[in-house]
Coordinates of C-alpha atoms and ligand atoms in Angstrom, one line a residue:
X1 CA 48.6 33.1 28.2
X2 CA 49.5 36.6 27.2
X3 CA 50.5 39.0 30.1
X4 CA 51.1 42.6 29.6
X5 CA 53.3 43.7 32.5
X6 CA 54.9 46.9 31.0
X7 CA 52.4 49.5 32.2
X8 CA 55.1 51.9 33.2
X9 CA 56.1 52.1 29.5
X10 CA 52.6 52.7 28.3
X11 CA 49.1 51.5 29.0
X12 CA 46.2 50.2 27.0
X13 CA 43.5 52.8 26.6
X14 CA 40.3 52.4 28.7
X15 CA 36.9 52.2 27.0
X16 CA 36.0 55.4 28.9
X17 CA 38.9 57.2 27.3
X18 CA 38.3 55.8 23.7
X19 CA 34.6 56.8 23.9
X20 CA 35.5 60.3 25.2
X21 CA 37.7 60.8 22.1
X22 CA 35.4 59.6 19.3
X23 CA 33.1 62.6 18.8
X24 CA 36.0 64.9 18.2
X25 CA 37.2 63.2 15.0
X26 CA 34.2 63.8 12.8
X27 CA 31.4 65.4 14.8
X28 CA 32.9 68.1 16.9
X29 CA 35.9 68.7 14.7
X30 CA 36.1 72.5 14.9
X31 CA 39.1 74.6 15.8
X32 CA 38.6 76.0 19.3
X33 CA 40.0 79.3 18.1
X34 CA 37.3 79.7 15.5
X35 CA 34.5 82.1 16.4
X36 CA 31.7 80.2 14.7
X37 CA 29.5 77.6 16.3
X38 CA 31.5 74.5 15.1
X39 CA 34.6 76.0 16.7
X40 CA 32.8 77.0 19.8
X41 CA 31.7 73.4 20.4
X42 CA 35.3 72.4 20.4
X43 CA 36.1 75.3 22.7
X44 CA 33.5 74.0 25.2
X45 CA 35.0 70.5 25.1
X46 CA 38.5 72.0 25.7
X47 CA 37.3 74.1 28.6
X48 CA 35.5 71.1 30.2
X49 CA 38.6 68.9 29.8
X50 CA 40.7 71.6 31.5
X51 CA 38.2 71.8 34.4
X52 CA 38.3 68.0 34.8
X53 CA 42.1 67.8 34.9
X54 CA 42.2 70.7 37.3
X55 CA 39.7 69.1 39.6
X56 CA 41.8 65.9 39.6
X57 CA 44.9 67.8 40.8
X58 CA 43.2 70.3 43.1
X59 CA 44.0 73.4 41.2
X60 CA 42.3 76.1 39.1
X61 CA 41.5 75.4 35.4
X62 CA 43.7 78.4 34.3
X63 CA 46.7 76.7 35.9
X64 CA 46.6 73.9 33.4
X65 CA 48.3 73.9 30.0
X66 CA 47.9 71.0 27.6
X67 CA 51.1 69.7 26.0
X68 CA 52.2 66.9 23.7
X69 CA 53.1 64.7 26.6
X70 CA 55.1 64.3 29.8
X71 CA 58.4 65.2 28.1
X72 CA 57.2 68.5 26.8
X73 CA 55.7 69.4 30.2
X74 CA 59.0 68.6 31.9
X75 CA 60.9 70.7 29.4
X76 CA 58.6 73.7 29.7
X77 CA 58.5 73.6 33.6
X78 CA 62.3 73.4 33.9
X79 CA 63.2 76.0 31.2
X80 CA 60.6 78.4 32.7
X81 CA 62.0 78.1 36.2
X82 CA 65.5 78.5 34.9
X83 CA 64.6 81.7 33.0
X84 CA 62.8 83.1 36.1
X85 CA 65.9 82.2 38.2
X86 CA 68.4 83.7 35.7
X87 CA 66.6 87.1 35.9
X88 CA 67.4 87.2 39.7
X89 CA 70.9 85.7 39.0
X90 CA 69.9 82.4 40.7
X91 CA 71.3 79.6 38.6
X92 CA 71.4 76.6 40.9
X93 CA 68.9 73.7 40.5
X94 CA 68.4 70.7 42.7
X95 CA 67.2 67.3 41.3
X96 CA 67.8 63.6 41.9
X97 CA 70.2 61.2 40.1
X98 CA 67.3 59.0 39.0
X99 CA 65.1 61.4 37.1
X100 CA 63.6 60.6 33.7
X101 CA 65.7 61.7 30.7
X102 CA 63.2 64.4 29.9
X103 CA 64.3 66.1 33.1
X104 CA 68.0 65.1 33.1
X105 CA 68.7 66.0 29.4
X106 CA 66.9 69.4 29.9
X107 CA 69.1 70.0 32.9
X108 CA 72.3 69.0 31.0
X109 CA 71.4 71.7 28.4
X110 CA 71.1 74.3 31.2
X111 CA 74.4 73.2 32.6
X112 CA 76.0 74.1 29.3
X113 CA 74.4 77.5 29.6
X114 CA 76.1 78.1 33.0
X115 CA 73.5 76.6 35.5
X116 CA 74.8 74.5 38.3
X117 CA 72.8 71.3 39.1
X118 CA 73.0 69.3 42.4
X119 CA 72.0 65.6 41.9
X120 CA 70.7 64.2 45.2
X121 CA 72.1 60.8 46.2
X122 CA 69.4 58.1 45.9
X123 CA 71.4 55.1 47.2
X124 CA 70.0 55.2 50.7
X125 CA 66.6 53.4 50.7
X126 CA 66.5 54.0 46.9
X127 CA 64.8 57.3 47.7
X128 CA 65.5 60.8 49.0
X129 CA 64.5 62.7 52.1
X130 CA 63.1 66.2 52.4
X131 CA 66.1 66.9 54.7
X132 CA 68.4 66.2 51.7
X133 CA 66.6 68.8 49.7
X134 CA 66.6 71.3 52.6
X135 CA 70.4 70.8 53.0
X136 CA 71.0 71.3 49.3
X137 CA 69.1 74.6 49.0
X138 CA 71.3 77.6 48.6
X139 CA 70.8 81.4 48.3
X140 CA 71.0 81.0 44.5
X141 CA 68.7 78.0 44.1
X142 CA 66.0 78.7 41.6
X143 CA 64.3 75.3 41.3
X144 CA 63.9 71.9 42.9
X145 CA 62.7 69.3 40.4
X146 CA 62.2 65.8 41.7
X147 CA 60.0 63.1 40.3
X148 CA 56.8 62.1 42.2
X149 CA 57.5 58.4 41.6
X150 CA 60.3 56.6 39.7
X151 CA 59.4 54.9 36.5
X152 CA 62.0 52.1 36.7
X153 CA 62.1 51.2 40.4
X154 CA 58.8 52.5 41.7
X155 CA 60.1 54.6 44.6
X156 CA 57.5 57.2 45.7
X157 CA 59.2 60.4 46.9
X158 CA 58.1 62.4 50.0
X159 CA 56.6 65.1 47.8
X160 CA 54.4 66.9 50.4
X161 CA 57.4 67.3 52.7
X162 CA 59.7 68.5 49.9
X163 CA 56.9 70.9 48.9
X164 CA 56.8 72.3 52.4
X165 CA 60.6 72.8 52.5
X166 CA 60.6 74.6 49.1
X167 CA 57.6 76.8 50.0
X168 CA 59.3 77.8 53.3
X169 CA 62.6 78.6 51.6
X170 CA 60.9 80.4 48.7
X171 CA 62.2 78.0 46.0
X172 CA 60.1 76.9 43.0
X173 CA 59.2 73.2 43.2
X174 CA 58.4 71.1 40.1
X175 CA 57.6 67.4 40.1
X176 CA 57.4 65.0 37.2
X177 CA 54.3 63.1 38.3
X178 CA 53.9 61.1 35.1
X179 CA 54.0 57.8 37.0
X180 CA 51.9 59.0 39.9
X181 CA 49.0 60.8 38.3
X182 CA 45.9 58.5 38.3
X183 CA 47.8 56.0 40.6
X184 CA 48.3 58.0 43.7
X185 CA 46.1 60.8 45.2
X186 CA 47.6 64.2 44.3
X187 CA 46.6 67.6 45.6
X188 CA 49.0 70.3 44.3
X189 CA 47.8 73.0 46.8
X190 CA 48.0 70.8 49.9
X191 CA 51.4 69.4 48.8
X192 CA 52.8 72.9 47.9
X193 CA 53.6 71.9 44.4
X194 CA 54.3 74.8 42.1
X195 CA 54.6 72.9 38.8
X196 CA 53.6 69.3 37.9
X197 CA 53.9 67.2 34.7
X198 CA 51.6 64.4 33.6
X199 CA 51.1 62.3 30.6
X200 CA 47.9 60.7 29.2
X201 CA 49.3 57.3 28.1
X202 CA 50.5 56.3 31.6
X203 CA 46.9 56.1 33.0
X204 CA 45.0 54.4 30.1
X205 CA 44.6 57.6 28.1
X206 CA 46.0 58.4 24.6
X207 CA 49.7 58.9 23.7
X208 CA 51.0 62.2 22.5
X209 CA 49.1 64.4 25.0
X210 CA 50.0 65.6 28.5
X211 CA 49.5 68.5 30.8
X212 CA 51.5 71.0 32.8
X213 CA 50.2 72.5 36.0
X214 CA 51.8 75.8 36.8
X215 CA 50.7 77.8 39.9
X216 CA 49.2 81.1 39.0
X217 CA 51.8 83.8 38.8
X218 CA 54.6 81.6 37.4
X219 CA 55.7 83.1 34.1
X220 CA 55.9 80.2 31.7
X221 CA 58.3 80.3 28.8
X222 CA 57.1 78.7 25.5
X223 CA 58.7 75.6 24.2
X224 CA 56.5 75.7 21.2
X225 CA 56.0 79.2 19.7
X226 CA 52.9 79.9 17.7
X227 CA 49.4 81.3 18.2
X228 CA 47.5 82.4 21.3
X229 CA 46.4 78.9 22.3
X230 CA 46.8 77.8 25.9
X231 CA 47.0 81.5 27.1
X232 CA 49.8 82.0 24.6
X233 CA 52.0 79.6 26.4
X234 CA 51.8 76.7 24.0
X235 CA 51.3 77.3 20.3
X236 CA 49.5 74.9 18.0
X237 CA 45.9 73.9 17.4
X238 CA 44.8 71.9 20.4
X239 CA 44.6 68.1 20.1
X240 CA 41.0 68.1 21.2
X241 CA 40.4 64.4 20.9
X242 CA 43.6 63.6 22.8
X243 CA 42.9 66.2 25.5
X244 CA 39.3 64.9 26.0
X245 CA 40.5 61.3 26.1
X246 CA 43.2 62.1 28.6
X247 CA 40.8 64.1 30.8
X248 CA 38.3 61.3 30.8
X249 CA 41.0 58.7 31.6
X250 CA 42.4 60.8 34.4
X251 CA 39.0 61.3 36.0
X252 CA 38.3 57.6 35.7
X253 CA 41.6 56.6 37.2
X254 CA 41.4 59.1 40.1
X255 CA 37.8 58.1 40.9
X256 CA 38.9 54.5 41.2
X257 CA 42.3 54.8 43.0
X258 CA 40.9 53.6 46.3
X259 CA 39.5 50.4 44.9
X260 CA 42.0 49.6 42.2
X261 CA 45.3 50.4 43.8
X262 CA 45.1 48.0 46.8
X263 CA 44.3 45.2 44.4
X264 CA 47.2 46.1 42.2
X265 CA 49.5 46.4 45.2
X266 CA 48.4 43.0 46.4
X267 CA 49.5 41.5 43.1
X268 CA 52.8 43.4 43.3
X269 CA 53.5 42.1 46.7
X270 CA 52.8 38.5 45.7
X271 CA 55.3 39.0 42.8
X272 CA 57.9 40.6 45.0
X273 CA 57.6 37.8 47.6
X274 CA 57.7 35.0 45.0
X275 CA 60.6 36.4 42.9
X276 CA 62.6 37.2 46.0
X277 CA 63.0 33.4 46.5
X278 CA 65.3 33.3 43.3
X279 CA 68.8 33.0 44.6
X280 CA 71.2 36.0 44.2
X281 CA 68.7 38.6 43.4
X282 CA 67.8 42.0 44.8
X283 CA 64.7 44.1 44.8
X284 CA 65.2 47.6 43.4
X285 CA 63.4 50.6 44.8
X286 CA 61.8 51.7 48.1
X287 CA 60.2 48.7 49.8
X288 CA 57.6 50.8 51.6
X289 CA 56.9 53.9 49.6
X290 CA 56.4 52.2 46.3
X291 CA 54.1 52.5 43.3
X292 CA 51.3 50.0 43.6
X293 CA 52.2 48.4 40.2
X294 CA 56.0 48.3 40.3
X295 CA 58.2 45.2 40.7
X296 CA 61.9 45.7 39.9
X297 CA 64.7 43.1 40.4
X298 CA 68.3 42.5 39.5
X299 CA 69.3 38.9 39.0
X300 CA 73.0 38.2 39.2
X301 CA 74.7 36.4 36.3
X302 CA 72.2 37.1 33.5
X303 CA 71.5 39.7 30.8
X304 CA 68.3 41.6 31.0
X305 CA 67.8 41.6 27.2
X306 CA 67.9 37.8 27.0
X307 CA 65.6 37.5 29.9
X308 CA 63.1 39.8 28.2
X309 CA 63.2 37.9 24.9
X310 CA 62.6 34.6 26.5
X311 CA 59.8 36.0 28.7
X312 CA 58.2 37.4 25.6
X313 CA 58.3 34.0 24.0
X314 CA 56.5 32.6 27.1
X315 CA 53.8 35.3 26.8
X316 CA 55.1 37.9 29.3
X317 CA 55.8 41.5 28.2
X318 CA 58.1 43.1 30.6
X319 CA 61.0 45.6 30.5
X320 CA 64.6 45.9 31.6
X321 CA 66.4 49.0 32.7
X322 CA 69.3 48.4 30.4
X323 CA 67.1 48.2 27.3
X324 CA 65.4 51.5 28.1
X325 CA 67.5 53.6 25.8
X326 CA 67.1 51.2 22.9
X327 CA 70.2 50.6 20.8
X328 CA 72.4 51.4 23.8
X329 CA 74.0 48.7 25.9
X330 CA 74.6 51.0 28.8
X331 CA 72.9 49.9 32.0
X332 CA 70.1 52.1 33.3
X333 CA 71.2 55.3 34.9
X334 CA 68.6 54.7 37.5
X335 CA 70.0 51.3 38.6
X336 CA 73.6 52.8 38.6
X337 CA 72.3 55.8 40.7
X338 CA 70.9 53.5 43.4
X339 CA 74.3 51.8 43.6
X340 CA 74.0 48.7 41.5
X341 CA 77.3 47.9 39.8
X342 CA 77.3 47.4 36.0
X343 CA 77.2 43.6 36.0
X344 CA 74.3 43.5 38.3
X345 CA 72.4 46.4 36.7
X346 CA 72.5 44.5 33.4
X347 CA 70.4 41.6 34.8
X348 CA 67.4 43.7 35.6
X349 CA 63.7 43.1 35.2
X350 CA 60.8 45.5 35.6
X351 CA 57.3 44.2 35.8
X352 CA 54.7 47.0 35.9
X353 CA 51.1 46.0 36.6
X354 CA 47.8 47.8 36.3
X355 CA 44.2 47.1 37.4
X356 CA 43.6 45.0 34.2
X357 CA 46.1 42.4 35.4
X358 CA 44.8 39.3 37.1
X359 CA 45.9 36.8 39.8
X360 CA 46.2 34.1 37.1
X361 CA 48.6 36.3 35.2
X362 CA 50.7 36.8 38.4
X363 CA 50.7 33.0 38.8
X364 CA 52.0 32.7 35.2
X365 CA 54.8 35.2 35.9
X366 CA 55.8 33.5 39.1
X367 CA 56.1 30.2 37.2
X368 CA 58.0 31.4 34.1
X369 CA 60.5 34.0 35.6
X370 CA 62.3 31.5 37.8
X371 CA 62.5 29.0 34.9
X372 CA 63.9 31.5 32.5
X373 CA 66.4 32.9 35.1
X374 CA 67.8 29.4 35.8
X375 CA 67.9 28.5 32.1
X376 CA 69.9 31.6 31.3
X377 CA 72.2 31.1 34.3
X378 CA 72.9 27.5 33.2
X379 CA 74.2 28.8 29.9
X380 CA 76.1 31.7 31.4
X381 CA 80.0 31.6 31.7
X382 CA 79.7 34.3 34.4
X383 CA 77.3 32.2 36.4
X384 CA 79.7 29.2 36.1
X385 CA 82.6 31.4 37.5
X386 CA 80.4 32.5 40.3
X387 CA 79.4 28.9 41.2
X388 CA 83.0 27.6 41.0
X389 CA 84.2 30.5 43.2
X390 CA 86.4 32.0 40.4
X391 CA 84.3 35.1 40.8
X392 CA 82.6 36.5 43.9
X393 CA 78.9 37.0 44.2
X394 CA 77.8 40.5 44.6
X395 CA 74.2 39.8 45.5
Ligands
LIG1 C1 56.8 58.2 30.4 C2 57.5 59.2 31.3 C3 57.8 60.5 30.8 C4 57.5 60.9 29.4 O1 56.2 61.1 29.1 P1 55.8 61.1 27.5 O2 54.3 61.5 27.5 O3 56.0 59.8 27.0 O4 56.6 62.2 26.9 C5 58.4 61.4 31.7 N1 58.6 61.1 33.0 C6 58.3 59.9 33.4 C7 58.6 59.6 34.9 C8 57.7 58.9 32.6 O5 57.5 57.7 33.1

């Protein structure tokens, strides 16, 4: 049996999305900026895709900019808010300690330019509260950027409440919704979101394409300079096929959230319950407010990398926080941020499901993970020390 349980890393494209892309490779191949009819056909497709994405988010079409993915959208949102803030001498930004690197590394760059960043503590409940945001806002705060849902541990943040706080205090609010779009109902107006990032390949669309929603009136700064595409805010000939594939995938995902997500969540809960029986383990992430497909555990006394390789050999594709930045052996910043110590953070496993997964696959995972964990523990000198009492269990 082959089980793909790494949907937080990327997803397989849906037939709907593939079919939506095909005409734009060799039939409607024009450049939307061309004035002739071939170009105008592409322009119409681009406009229609923008309308679709806007409808899925509850905003206006002109508030959507297409980008090369979630990372670019995060960069553009944060840099734009920083420039707006700097003009008013507001150079304080609030975020969380468990954001994606597209957000954290952009903020690190701004810190070197003199911005001050507050990283909200995520140890309690592996989440933040709107009160924490309210308490952190200062006179000179120009931006709150917190993710909608965490890609490693699945916590879903109280976005509507945070949006209400930011709107009331007059602070721009950006959310990296790459893990939420297509999985959770989003309405940027009702939730008082000023800017939002999403990415096609996390909801069965293509890779290399994403979108940034920016509320009308927010002066975006270009990350990619070039022509007048995307209202002059993102240069480069539009990736029409990718954009149409992403729009179709997003609409398909949003139209089916109510039927797909309870099914996915039921598989998630069965995995969480079954894997919790493994001794000396801990669930990572918010137990209640959690992405429907996310299962994240730390197992004491093992290495996440070995676990992944053995699981792959048994037909299960999963991921581990520590392997995230490939080539680096540092444990995941997310697991450290929620308070896991290094040794424990190294033994992490993330399984991320989608609507294509089945109950039989869940059974297979529930059979092989406990086997592989005990196999690795039996070979581990650390585990021996724990068992003989030479070392104290943490979990
Ligand atoms: C995948 C991901 C991104 C990056 O999106 P890309 O389209 O791959 O650039 C950003 N944020 C989160 C939370 C993600 O999961």
